[in-house]
Amino acid sequence: MRRAVIACALGCGLVVAAATPGGVARADVGQLPLPRTVSLADAPAMGDPAARVVVIEFSDFHCPFCRQHAREALPQIKKAYVETGQVLYVFRHFPLDTHPRAPDAAVAAMCAARQGKFWQIHDRFFAAPRPVQPADLEGHARAVGVNLPPFRTCLKGIARTDVQTDAEEARHLGMMATPSFLLGHNDGDNRMRPAGRMAGAQPFEAFKTAIDGLLGK
Protein backbone atom coordinates (compact mmCIF):
# COMPACT_ATOMS: atom_id res chain seq x y z
CA MET A 1 0.00 0.00 0.00
CA ARG A 2 1.35 3.45 -0.86
CA ARG A 3 1.24 5.66 2.22
CA ALA A 4 0.55 9.39 2.14
CA VAL A 5 1.46 11.56 5.08
CA ILE A 6 0.21 15.14 5.38
CA ALA A 7 1.52 16.85 8.49
CA CYS A 8 0.45 20.00 10.29
CA ALA A 9 0.75 21.44 13.77
CA LEU A 10 -1.40 19.41 16.15
CA GLY A 11 -3.17 22.52 17.30
CA CYS A 12 -4.94 22.83 13.97
CA GLY A 13 -6.43 19.36 14.31
CA LEU A 14 -4.71 17.81 11.29
CA VAL A 15 -2.16 15.11 11.87
CA VAL A 16 -2.12 12.63 9.03
CA ALA A 17 -4.28 11.84 6.04
CA ALA A 18 -4.95 8.18 5.39
CA ALA A 19 -3.99 6.28 2.28
CA THR A 20 -6.98 4.35 1.00
CA PRO A 21 -6.59 0.83 -0.46
CA GLY A 22 -6.27 2.45 -3.89
CA GLY A 23 -3.44 4.62 -2.67
CA VAL A 24 -5.38 7.91 -2.65
CA ALA A 25 -4.81 10.22 0.29
CA ARG A 26 -7.86 11.16 2.36
CA ALA A 27 -7.00 14.69 3.41
CA ASP A 28 -10.49 15.33 4.79
CA VAL A 29 -9.79 13.34 7.97
CA GLY A 30 -7.99 16.29 9.51
CA GLN A 31 -10.84 18.69 8.84
CA LEU A 32 -13.26 16.87 11.14
CA PRO A 33 -13.92 18.73 14.40
CA LEU A 34 -12.30 17.38 17.53
CA PRO A 35 -14.35 16.69 20.68
CA ARG A 36 -13.37 18.56 23.82
CA THR A 37 -12.67 15.34 25.73
CA VAL A 38 -13.13 11.60 25.22
CA SER A 39 -13.70 9.03 27.95
CA LEU A 40 -11.16 6.25 28.46
CA ALA A 41 -13.25 4.39 31.05
CA ASP A 42 -13.60 0.63 30.65
CA ALA A 43 -11.51 0.52 27.44
CA PRO A 44 -8.54 -1.88 27.24
CA ALA A 45 -5.34 0.11 27.68
CA MET A 46 -1.63 -0.44 28.08
CA GLY A 47 0.85 1.89 29.67
CA ASP A 48 0.96 4.27 32.59
CA PRO A 49 -2.54 5.66 33.33
CA ALA A 50 -0.80 8.95 34.20
CA ALA A 51 1.16 9.17 30.92
CA ARG A 52 1.12 12.66 29.40
CA VAL A 53 -0.05 11.51 25.96
CA VAL A 54 -2.94 9.23 25.03
CA VAL A 55 -3.44 7.41 21.74
CA ILE A 56 -6.85 5.85 21.09
CA GLU A 57 -7.10 3.33 18.26
CA PHE A 58 -10.49 2.48 16.73
CA SER A 59 -9.99 -0.89 15.10
CA ASP A 60 -11.54 -3.94 13.45
CA PHE A 61 -10.05 -7.42 13.89
CA HIS A 62 -10.97 -8.30 10.29
CA CYS A 63 -9.42 -5.18 8.76
CA PRO A 64 -6.17 -5.86 6.84
CA PHE A 65 -4.87 -2.37 7.54
CA CYS A 66 -5.52 -2.84 11.26
CA ARG A 67 -3.53 -6.06 11.02
CA GLN A 68 -0.71 -4.16 9.32
CA HIS A 69 -0.71 -1.54 12.07
CA ALA A 70 -0.72 -4.21 14.79
CA ARG A 71 2.23 -5.99 13.23
CA GLU A 72 4.35 -3.02 12.16
CA ALA A 73 3.79 0.33 13.88
CA LEU A 74 2.24 -0.75 17.18
CA PRO A 75 5.20 -2.80 18.47
CA GLN A 76 7.45 0.21 17.84
CA ILE A 77 5.01 2.59 19.57
CA LYS A 78 4.87 0.20 22.50
CA LYS A 79 8.65 -0.03 22.82
CA ALA A 80 9.42 3.67 22.31
CA TYR A 81 6.55 5.30 24.17
CA VAL A 82 4.31 2.90 26.12
CA GLU A 83 7.02 0.97 27.93
CA THR A 84 8.84 4.22 28.75
CA GLY A 85 5.76 5.67 30.46
CA GLN A 86 5.15 8.46 27.95
CA VAL A 87 2.01 7.15 26.21
CA LEU A 88 -1.16 5.45 27.36
CA TYR A 89 -2.40 3.37 24.41
CA VAL A 90 -6.15 2.66 24.35
CA PHE A 91 -8.08 0.28 22.11
CA ARG A 92 -11.68 0.85 21.02
CA HIS A 93 -13.75 -1.41 18.77
CA PHE A 94 -15.11 -0.29 15.40
CA PRO A 95 -16.11 -3.45 13.46
CA LEU A 96 -17.14 -2.34 10.00
CA ASP A 97 -20.39 -3.37 8.32
CA THR A 98 -18.34 -4.88 5.49
CA HIS A 99 -16.88 -7.42 7.95
CA PRO A 100 -19.94 -9.25 9.31
CA ARG A 101 -17.92 -11.61 11.56
CA ALA A 102 -15.71 -8.88 13.04
CA PRO A 103 -18.15 -8.12 15.89
CA ASP A 104 -17.79 -11.74 17.10
CA ALA A 105 -14.03 -11.30 17.37
CA ALA A 106 -14.49 -7.96 19.14
CA VAL A 107 -16.88 -9.47 21.67
CA ALA A 108 -14.46 -12.35 22.28
CA ALA A 109 -11.65 -9.87 22.88
CA MET A 110 -13.75 -8.01 25.46
CA CYS A 111 -14.61 -11.30 27.15
CA ALA A 112 -10.88 -12.04 27.33
CA ALA A 113 -10.37 -8.51 28.70
CA ARG A 114 -12.66 -9.35 31.60
CA GLN A 115 -10.05 -11.94 32.56
CA GLY A 116 -7.08 -9.62 32.02
CA LYS A 117 -6.15 -11.18 28.68
CA PHE A 118 -7.10 -8.50 26.16
CA TRP A 119 -3.68 -7.70 24.73
CA GLN A 120 -2.73 -11.36 24.56
CA ILE A 121 -5.77 -12.20 22.45
CA HIS A 122 -5.42 -8.95 20.46
CA ASP A 123 -1.93 -9.98 19.41
CA ARG A 124 -3.01 -13.53 18.65
CA PHE A 125 -5.98 -12.44 16.52
CA PHE A 126 -3.83 -10.13 14.41
CA ALA A 127 -1.03 -12.72 14.12
CA ALA A 128 -3.44 -15.38 12.79
CA PRO A 129 -3.00 -16.24 9.10
CA ARG A 130 -6.66 -15.42 8.39
CA PRO A 131 -9.36 -13.32 10.05
CA VAL A 132 -10.62 -15.20 13.09
CA GLN A 133 -14.02 -16.84 12.67
CA PRO A 134 -16.54 -17.80 15.39
CA ALA A 135 -15.29 -21.40 15.35
CA ASP A 136 -11.75 -20.17 16.10
CA LEU A 137 -12.54 -18.10 19.17
CA GLU A 138 -12.35 -20.73 21.89
CA GLY A 139 -9.07 -22.07 20.54
CA HIS A 140 -7.46 -18.66 20.64
CA ALA A 141 -8.90 -17.98 24.10
CA ARG A 142 -7.59 -21.29 25.43
CA ALA A 143 -4.15 -20.58 23.95
CA VAL A 144 -3.79 -17.32 25.92
CA GLY A 145 -5.00 -18.82 29.19
CA VAL A 146 -8.63 -17.67 29.29
CA ASN A 147 -10.94 -19.64 31.59
CA LEU A 148 -13.43 -21.04 29.08
CA PRO A 149 -16.68 -21.49 31.07
CA PRO A 150 -17.05 -17.77 31.94
CA PHE A 151 -15.73 -16.89 28.49
CA ARG A 152 -18.54 -18.91 26.88
CA THR A 153 -21.11 -17.22 29.09
CA CYS A 154 -19.72 -13.82 28.21
CA LEU A 155 -19.89 -14.56 24.47
CA LYS A 156 -23.67 -14.90 24.76
CA GLY A 157 -24.04 -11.18 25.14
CA ILE A 158 -22.55 -9.60 28.24
CA ALA A 159 -19.69 -7.94 26.31
CA ARG A 160 -21.64 -7.18 23.15
CA THR A 161 -22.85 -3.89 24.61
CA ASP A 162 -19.22 -2.81 25.08
CA VAL A 163 -18.54 -3.31 21.38
CA GLN A 164 -21.74 -1.59 20.30
CA THR A 165 -20.97 1.39 22.53
CA ASP A 166 -17.49 1.74 21.04
CA ALA A 167 -18.83 1.55 17.47
CA GLU A 168 -21.50 4.15 18.19
CA GLU A 169 -18.92 6.51 19.66
CA ALA A 170 -16.62 5.98 16.67
CA ARG A 171 -19.42 7.03 14.33
CA HIS A 172 -20.29 9.98 16.58
CA LEU A 173 -16.65 11.10 16.41
CA GLY A 174 -16.74 10.98 12.62
CA MET A 175 -14.61 7.87 12.13
CA MET A 176 -15.08 6.52 8.63
CA ALA A 177 -12.46 3.77 8.34
CA THR A 178 -10.16 1.54 10.33
CA PRO A 179 -7.73 1.90 11.86
CA SER A 180 -8.46 5.47 12.98
CA PHE A 181 -6.77 7.25 15.85
CA LEU A 182 -7.23 10.14 18.23
CA LEU A 183 -4.07 11.55 19.81
CA GLY A 184 -4.05 14.01 22.65
CA HIS A 185 -3.23 14.89 26.22
CA ASN A 186 -4.18 12.99 29.34
CA ASP A 187 -6.78 15.06 31.16
CA GLY A 188 -6.86 12.76 34.18
CA ASP A 189 -9.99 11.15 35.61
CA ASN A 190 -10.12 8.67 32.69
CA ARG A 191 -10.42 11.34 30.01
CA MET A 192 -8.22 12.54 27.18
CA ARG A 193 -8.19 15.89 25.41
CA PRO A 194 -7.79 15.20 21.67
CA ALA A 195 -5.31 17.32 19.71
CA GLY A 196 -5.41 15.53 16.37
CA ARG A 197 -6.38 12.56 14.27
CA MET A 198 -4.65 9.92 12.22
CA ALA A 199 -6.10 7.31 9.91
CA GLY A 200 -4.82 4.29 8.06
CA ALA A 201 -1.87 1.95 8.47
CA GLN A 202 0.66 4.74 8.88
CA PRO A 203 4.38 4.12 9.41
CA PHE A 204 5.87 4.43 12.87
CA GLU A 205 7.60 7.66 11.81
CA ALA A 206 4.20 9.37 11.40
CA PHE A 207 3.22 8.41 14.94
CA LYS A 208 6.64 9.47 16.22
CA THR A 209 6.25 12.94 14.72
CA ALA A 210 2.77 13.35 16.18
CA ILE A 211 3.61 11.96 19.63
CA ASP A 212 6.87 13.90 19.93
CA GLY A 213 4.94 17.06 19.08
CA LEU A 214 2.51 16.38 21.92
CA LEU A 215 5.41 15.67 24.28
CA GLY A 216 7.06 18.94 23.27
CA LYS A 217 10.16 17.24 21.90
PDB file of N, CA, C and O in Angstrom, residues 2-56:
ATOM      1  N   ARG A   2       0.646   2.189  -0.876  1.00  0.00           N
ATOM      2  CA  ARG A   2       1.351   3.447  -0.857  1.00  0.00           C
ATOM      3  C   ARG A   2       0.805   4.299   0.274  1.00  0.00           C
ATOM      4  O   ARG A   2      -0.392   4.477   0.412  1.00  0.00           O
ATOM      5  N   ARG A   3       1.678   4.852   1.093  1.00  0.00           N
ATOM      6  CA  ARG A   3       1.241   5.665   2.218  1.00  0.00           C
ATOM      7  C   ARG A   3       1.391   7.133   1.868  1.00  0.00           C
ATOM      8  O   ARG A   3       2.354   7.545   1.244  1.00  0.00           O
ATOM      9  N   ALA A   4       0.445   7.941   2.301  1.00  0.00           N
ATOM     10  CA  ALA A   4       0.550   9.386   2.135  1.00  0.00           C
ATOM     11  C   ALA A   4       0.490  10.022   3.498  1.00  0.00           C
ATOM     12  O   ALA A   4      -0.394   9.733   4.293  1.00  0.00           O
ATOM     13  N   VAL A   5       1.420  10.896   3.786  1.00  0.00           N
ATOM     14  CA  VAL A   5       1.458  11.563   5.075  1.00  0.00           C
ATOM     15  C   VAL A   5       1.363  13.060   4.849  1.00  0.00           C
ATOM     16  O   VAL A   5       2.154  13.636   4.112  1.00  0.00           O
ATOM     17  N   ILE A   6       0.385  13.695   5.457  1.00  0.00           N
ATOM     18  CA  ILE A   6       0.214  15.136   5.375  1.00  0.00           C
ATOM     19  C   ILE A   6       0.276  15.665   6.791  1.00  0.00           C
ATOM     20  O   ILE A   6      -0.587  15.362   7.608  1.00  0.00           O
ATOM     21  N   ALA A   7       1.306  16.417   7.113  1.00  0.00           N
ATOM     22  CA  ALA A   7       1.524  16.848   8.493  1.00  0.00           C
ATOM     23  C   ALA A   7       1.147  18.303   8.682  1.00  0.00           C
ATOM     24  O   ALA A   7       1.163  19.089   7.759  1.00  0.00           O
ATOM     25  N   CYS A   8       0.822  18.643   9.933  1.00  0.00           N
ATOM     26  CA  CYS A   8       0.449  20.002  10.294  1.00  0.00           C
ATOM     27  C   CYS A   8       0.605  20.102  11.793  1.00  0.00           C
ATOM     28  O   CYS A   8       0.647  19.085  12.478  1.00  0.00           O
ATOM     29  N   ALA A   9       0.675  21.288  12.319  1.00  0.00           N
ATOM     30  CA  ALA A   9       0.747  21.440  13.769  1.00  0.00           C
ATOM     31  C   ALA A   9      -0.483  20.823  14.400  1.00  0.00           C
ATOM     32  O   ALA A   9      -1.595  20.984  13.915  1.00  0.00           O
ATOM     33  N   LEU A  10      -0.292  20.117  15.518  1.00  0.00           N
ATOM     34  CA  LEU A  10      -1.399  19.411  16.150  1.00  0.00           C
ATOM     35  C   LEU A  10      -2.500  20.357  16.585  1.00  0.00           C
ATOM     36  O   LEU A  10      -3.663  19.988  16.652  1.00  0.00           O
ATOM     37  N   GLY A  11      -2.158  21.584  16.856  1.00  0.00           N
ATOM     38  CA  GLY A  11      -3.174  22.522  17.304  1.00  0.00           C
ATOM     39  C   GLY A  11      -4.244  22.783  16.276  1.00  0.00           C
ATOM     40  O   GLY A  11      -5.340  23.218  16.603  1.00  0.00           O
ATOM     41  N   CYS A  12      -3.941  22.559  14.989  1.00  0.00           N
ATOM     42  CA  CYS A  12      -4.941  22.830  13.966  1.00  0.00           C
ATOM     43  C   CYS A  12      -5.825  21.621  13.720  1.00  0.00           C
ATOM     44  O   CYS A  12      -6.735  21.675  12.896  1.00  0.00           O
ATOM     45  N   GLY A  13      -5.553  20.510  14.413  1.00  0.00           N
ATOM     46  CA  GLY A  13      -6.435  19.356  14.314  1.00  0.00           C
ATOM     47  C   GLY A  13      -6.126  18.428  13.165  1.00  0.00           C
ATOM     48  O   GLY A  13      -6.843  17.474  12.933  1.00  0.00           O
ATOM     49  N   LEU A  14      -5.066  18.684  12.406  1.00  0.00           N
ATOM     50  CA  LEU A  14      -4.706  17.814  11.289  1.00  0.00           C
ATOM     51  C   LEU A  14      -3.389  17.146  11.601  1.00  0.00           C
ATOM     52  O   LEU A  14      -2.388  17.814  11.850  1.00  0.00           O
ATOM     53  N   VAL A  15      -3.395  15.814  11.618  1.00  0.00           N
ATOM     54  CA  VAL A  15      -2.156  15.110  11.872  1.00  0.00           C
ATOM     55  C   VAL A  15      -1.714  14.377  10.624  1.00  0.00           C
ATOM     56  O   VAL A  15      -0.684  14.650  10.053  1.00  0.00           O
ATOM     57  N   VAL A  16      -2.507  13.451  10.172  1.00  0.00           N
ATOM     58  CA  VAL A  16      -2.124  12.630   9.033  1.00  0.00           C
ATOM     59  C   VAL A  16      -3.348  12.318   8.209  1.00  0.00           C
ATOM     60  O   VAL A  16      -4.421  12.086   8.742  1.00  0.00           O
ATOM     61  N   ALA A  17      -3.201  12.282   6.907  1.00  0.00           N
ATOM     62  CA  ALA A  17      -4.277  11.835   6.041  1.00  0.00           C
ATOM     63  C   ALA A  17      -4.032  10.384   5.683  1.00  0.00           C
ATOM     64  O   ALA A  17      -2.901   9.974   5.473  1.00  0.00           O
ATOM     65  N   ALA A  18      -5.082   9.609   5.634  1.00  0.00           N
ATOM     66  CA  ALA A  18      -4.947   8.182   5.385  1.00  0.00           C
ATOM     67  C   ALA A  18      -4.740   7.901   3.917  1.00  0.00           C
ATOM     68  O   ALA A  18      -5.209   8.617   3.054  1.00  0.00           O
ATOM     69  N   ALA A  19      -4.057   6.798   3.632  1.00  0.00           N
ATOM     70  CA  ALA A  19      -3.993   6.282   2.276  1.00  0.00           C
ATOM     71  C   ALA A  19      -5.034   5.194   2.146  1.00  0.00           C
ATOM     72  O   ALA A  19      -5.052   4.244   2.909  1.00  0.00           O
ATOM     73  N   THR A  20      -5.932   5.340   1.211  1.00  0.00           N
ATOM     74  CA  THR A  20      -6.977   4.348   0.997  1.00  0.00           C
ATOM     75  C   THR A  20      -6.378   3.138   0.301  1.00  0.00           C
ATOM     76  O   THR A  20      -5.246   3.179  -0.180  1.00  0.00           O
ATOM     77  N   PRO A  21      -7.136   2.006   0.209  1.00  0.00           N
ATOM     78  CA  PRO A  21      -6.595   0.826  -0.458  1.00  0.00           C
ATOM     79  C   PRO A  21      -6.117   1.125  -1.876  1.00  0.00           C
ATOM     80  O   PRO A  21      -5.211   0.476  -2.374  1.00  0.00           O
ATOM     81  N   GLY A  22      -6.706   2.106  -2.548  1.00  0.00           N
ATOM     82  CA  GLY A  22      -6.271   2.447  -3.888  1.00  0.00           C
ATOM     83  C   GLY A  22      -5.080   3.385  -3.912  1.00  0.00           C
ATOM     84  O   GLY A  22      -4.590   3.755  -4.978  1.00  0.00           O
ATOM     85  N   GLY A  23      -4.605   3.783  -2.736  1.00  0.00           N
ATOM     86  CA  GLY A  23      -3.438   4.624  -2.668  1.00  0.00           C
ATOM     87  C   GLY A  23      -3.743   6.103  -2.705  1.00  0.00           C
ATOM     88  O   GLY A  23      -2.840   6.932  -2.836  1.00  0.00           O
ATOM     89  N   VAL A  24      -5.001   6.504  -2.600  1.00  0.00           N
ATOM     90  CA  VAL A  24      -5.379   7.913  -2.655  1.00  0.00           C
ATOM     91  C   VAL A  24      -5.441   8.480  -1.244  1.00  0.00           C
ATOM     92  O   VAL A  24      -6.060   7.898  -0.367  1.00  0.00           O
ATOM     93  N   ALA A  25      -4.818   9.626  -1.042  1.00  0.00           N
ATOM     94  CA  ALA A  25      -4.809  10.221   0.295  1.00  0.00           C
ATOM     95  C   ALA A  25      -6.166  10.804   0.627  1.00  0.00           C
ATOM     96  O   ALA A  25      -6.802  11.438  -0.201  1.00  0.00           O
ATOM     97  N   ARG A  26      -6.606  10.581   1.871  1.00  0.00           N
ATOM     98  CA  ARG A  26      -7.859  11.163   2.363  1.00  0.00           C
ATOM     99  C   ARG A  26      -7.493  12.358   3.234  1.00  0.00           C
ATOM    100  O   ARG A  26      -7.305  12.236   4.431  1.00  0.00           O
ATOM    101  N   ALA A  27      -7.414  13.512   2.644  1.00  0.00           N
ATOM    102  CA  ALA A  27      -7.003  14.686   3.409  1.00  0.00           C
ATOM    103  C   ALA A  27      -8.125  15.224   4.286  1.00  0.00           C
ATOM    104  O   ALA A  27      -7.882  16.020   5.173  1.00  0.00           O
ATOM    105  N   ASP A  28      -9.370  14.794   4.046  1.00  0.00           N
ATOM    106  CA  ASP A  28     -10.493  15.334   4.792  1.00  0.00           C
ATOM    107  C   ASP A  28     -10.505  14.888   6.254  1.00  0.00           C
ATOM    108  O   ASP A  28     -11.189  15.475   7.075  1.00  0.00           O
ATOM    109  N   VAL A  29      -9.748  13.850   6.605  1.00  0.00           N
ATOM    110  CA  VAL A  29      -9.789  13.340   7.971  1.00  0.00           C
ATOM    111  C   VAL A  29      -9.378  14.414   8.970  1.00  0.00           C
ATOM    112  O   VAL A  29      -9.911  14.498  10.073  1.00  0.00           O
ATOM    113  N   GLY A  30      -8.446  15.269   8.588  1.00  0.00           N
ATOM    114  CA  GLY A  30      -7.986  16.287   9.507  1.00  0.00           C
ATOM    115  C   GLY A  30      -8.942  17.455   9.667  1.00  0.00           C
ATOM    116  O   GLY A  30      -8.795  18.265  10.576  1.00  0.00           O
ATOM    117  N   GLN A  31      -9.916  17.566   8.776  1.00  0.00           N
ATOM    118  CA  GLN A  31     -10.844  18.685   8.843  1.00  0.00           C
ATOM    119  C   GLN A  31     -12.021  18.415   9.771  1.00  0.00           C
ATOM    120  O   GLN A  31     -12.826  19.305  10.034  1.00  0.00           O
ATOM    121  N   LEU A  32     -12.161  17.190  10.229  1.00  0.00           N
ATOM    122  CA  LEU A  32     -13.255  16.865  11.137  1.00  0.00           C
ATOM    123  C   LEU A  32     -13.032  17.556  12.479  1.00  0.00           C
ATOM    124  O   LEU A  32     -11.905  17.641  12.966  1.00  0.00           O
ATOM    125  N   PRO A  33     -14.094  18.067  13.107  1.00  0.00           N
ATOM    126  CA  PRO A  33     -13.916  18.731  14.403  1.00  0.00           C
ATOM    127  C   PRO A  33     -13.495  17.727  15.469  1.00  0.00           C
ATOM    128  O   PRO A  33     -13.825  16.546  15.405  1.00  0.00           O
ATOM    129  N   LEU A  34     -12.755  18.214  16.435  1.00  0.00           N
ATOM    130  CA  LEU A  34     -12.302  17.378  17.533  1.00  0.00           C
ATOM    131  C   LEU A  34     -13.198  17.597  18.747  1.00  0.00           C
ATOM    132  O   LEU A  34     -13.553  18.732  19.059  1.00  0.00           O
ATOM    133  N   PRO A  35     -13.573  16.519  19.449  1.00  0.00           N
ATOM    134  CA  PRO A  35     -14.354  16.689  20.683  1.00  0.00           C
ATOM    135  C   PRO A  35     -13.487  17.324  21.756  1.00  0.00           C
ATOM    136  O   PRO A  35     -12.256  17.281  21.701  1.00  0.00           O
ATOM    137  N   ARG A  36     -14.125  17.925  22.737  1.00  0.00           N
ATOM    138  CA  ARG A  36     -13.373  18.565  23.821  1.00  0.00           C
ATOM    139  C   ARG A  36     -12.622  17.523  24.624  1.00  0.00           C
ATOM    140  O   ARG A  36     -11.436  17.689  24.926  1.00  0.00           O
ATOM    141  N   THR A  37     -13.317  16.451  25.029  1.00  0.00           N
ATOM    142  CA  THR A  37     -12.670  15.343  25.732  1.00  0.00           C
ATOM    143  C   THR A  37     -13.319  14.036  25.285  1.00  0.00           C
ATOM    144  O   THR A  37     -14.435  14.026  24.761  1.00  0.00           O
ATOM    145  N   VAL A  38     -12.622  12.943  25.521  1.00  0.00           N
ATOM    146  CA  VAL A  38     -13.132  11.600  25.217  1.00  0.00           C
ATOM    147  C   VAL A  38     -12.863  10.718  26.424  1.00  0.00           C
ATOM    148  O   VAL A  38     -11.769  10.756  27.007  1.00  0.00           O
ATOM    149  N   SER A  39     -13.844   9.918  26.802  1.00  0.00           N
ATOM    150  CA  SER A  39     -13.697   9.032  27.953  1.00  0.00           C
ATOM    151  C   SER A  39     -12.810   7.839  27.607  1.00  0.00           C
ATOM    152  O   SER A  39     -12.858   7.297  26.507  1.00  0.00           O
ATOM    153  N   LEU A  40     -12.005   7.441  28.587  1.00  0.00           N
ATOM    154  CA  LEU A  40     -11.165   6.247  28.463  1.00  0.00           C
ATOM    155  C   LEU A  40     -11.678   5.114  29.344  1.00  0.00           C
ATOM    156  O   LEU A  40     -11.104   4.024  29.354  1.00  0.00           O
ATOM    157  N   ALA A  41     -12.761   5.351  30.066  1.00  0.00           N
ATOM    158  CA  ALA A  41     -13.252   4.389  31.048  1.00  0.00           C
ATOM    159  C   ALA A  41     -13.633   3.071  30.392  1.00  0.00           C
ATOM    160  O   ALA A  41     -14.275   3.051  29.338  1.00  0.00           O
ATOM    161  N   ASP A  42     -13.214   1.994  31.019  1.00  0.00           N
ATOM    162  CA  ASP A  42     -13.596   0.626  30.647  1.00  0.00           C
ATOM    163  C   ASP A  42     -12.995   0.157  29.331  1.00  0.00           C
ATOM    164  O   ASP A  42     -13.308  -0.946  28.873  1.00  0.00           O
ATOM    165  N   ALA A  43     -12.143   0.953  28.690  1.00  0.00           N
ATOM    166  CA  ALA A  43     -11.510   0.517  27.437  1.00  0.00           C
ATOM    167  C   ALA A  43     -10.188  -0.176  27.753  1.00  0.00           C
ATOM    168  O   ALA A  43      -9.450   0.254  28.643  1.00  0.00           O
ATOM    169  N   PRO A  44      -9.842  -1.253  27.040  1.00  0.00           N
ATOM    170  CA  PRO A  44      -8.537  -1.879  27.238  1.00  0.00           C
ATOM    171  C   PRO A  44      -7.425  -0.872  26.963  1.00  0.00           C
ATOM    172  O   PRO A  44      -7.483  -0.122  25.985  1.00  0.00           O
ATOM    173  N   ALA A  45      -6.432  -0.853  27.830  1.00  0.00           N
ATOM    174  CA  ALA A  45      -5.343   0.107  27.682  1.00  0.00           C
ATOM    175  C   ALA A  45      -4.044  -0.524  28.148  1.00  0.00           C
ATOM    176  O   ALA A  45      -4.034  -1.427  28.977  1.00  0.00           O
ATOM    177  N   MET A  46      -2.952  -0.032  27.590  1.00  0.00           N
ATOM    178  CA  MET A  46      -1.633  -0.444  28.080  1.00  0.00           C
ATOM    179  C   MET A  46      -0.783   0.798  28.283  1.00  0.00           C
ATOM    180  O   MET A  46      -0.857   1.762  27.518  1.00  0.00           O
ATOM    181  N   GLY A  47      -0.001   0.761  29.340  1.00  0.00           N
ATOM    182  CA  GLY A  47       0.850   1.886  29.669  1.00  0.00           C
ATOM    183  C   GLY A  47       0.470   2.507  30.994  1.00  0.00           C
ATOM    184  O   GLY A  47      -0.464   2.074  31.678  1.00  0.00           O
ATOM    185  N   ASP A  48       1.173   3.555  31.342  1.00  0.00           N
ATOM    186  CA  ASP A  48       0.962   4.268  32.593  1.00  0.00           C
ATOM    187  C   ASP A  48      -0.316   5.093  32.495  1.00  0.00           C
ATOM    188  O   ASP A  48      -0.437   5.955  31.618  1.00  0.00           O
ATOM    189  N   PRO A  49      -1.308   4.871  33.377  1.00  0.00           N
ATOM    190  CA  PRO A  49      -2.538   5.665  33.333  1.00  0.00           C
ATOM    191  C   PRO A  49      -2.292   7.164  33.480  1.00  0.00           C
ATOM    192  O   PRO A  49      -3.138   7.968  33.090  1.00  0.00           O
ATOM    193  N   ALA A  50      -1.130   7.533  34.012  1.00  0.00           N
ATOM    194  CA  ALA A  50      -0.804   8.950  34.198  1.00  0.00           C
ATOM    195  C   ALA A  50       0.088   9.491  33.080  1.00  0.00           C
ATOM    196  O   ALA A  50       0.572  10.620  33.169  1.00  0.00           O
ATOM    197  N   ALA A  51       0.311   8.710  32.032  1.00  0.00           N
ATOM    198  CA  ALA A  51       1.161   9.169  30.923  1.00  0.00           C
ATOM    199  C   ALA A  51       0.625  10.478  30.354  1.00  0.00           C
ATOM    200  O   ALA A  51      -0.583  10.708  30.307  1.00  0.00           O
ATOM    201  N   ARG A  52       1.522  11.333  29.894  1.00  0.00           N
ATOM    202  CA  ARG A  52       1.120  12.655  29.405  1.00  0.00           C
ATOM    203  C   ARG A  52       0.289  12.578  28.127  1.00  0.00           C
ATOM    204  O   ARG A  52      -0.590  13.410  27.900  1.00  0.00           O
ATOM    205  N   VAL A  53       0.595  11.612  27.274  1.00  0.00           N
ATOM    206  CA  VAL A  53      -0.049  11.514  25.961  1.00  0.00           C
ATOM    207  C   VAL A  53      -0.899  10.252  25.899  1.00  0.00           C
ATOM    208  O   VAL A  53      -0.519   9.205  26.425  1.00  0.00           O
ATOM    209  N   VAL A  54      -2.042  10.379  25.238  1.00  0.00           N
ATOM    210  CA  VAL A  54      -2.938   9.235  25.034  1.00  0.00           C
ATOM    211  C   VAL A  54      -3.152   9.038  23.535  1.00  0.00           C
ATOM    212  O   VAL A  54      -3.365  10.004  22.798  1.00  0.00           O
ATOM    213  N   VAL A  55      -3.084   7.793  23.110  1.00  0.00           N
ATOM    214  CA  VAL A  55      -3.440   7.409  21.735  1.00  0.00           C
ATOM    215  C   VAL A  55      -4.604   6.436  21.826  1.00  0.00           C
ATOM    216  O   VAL A  55      -4.510   5.424  22.515  1.00  0.00           O
ATOM    217  N   ILE A  56      -5.702   6.761  21.162  1.00  0.00           N
ATOM    218  CA  ILE A  56      -6.850   5.850  21.087  1.00  0.00           C
ATOM    219  C   ILE A  56      -6.931   5.305  19.676  1.00  0.00           C
ATOM    220  O   ILE A  56      -6.992   6.074  18.705  1.00  0.00           O
TER     221      ILE A  56
END
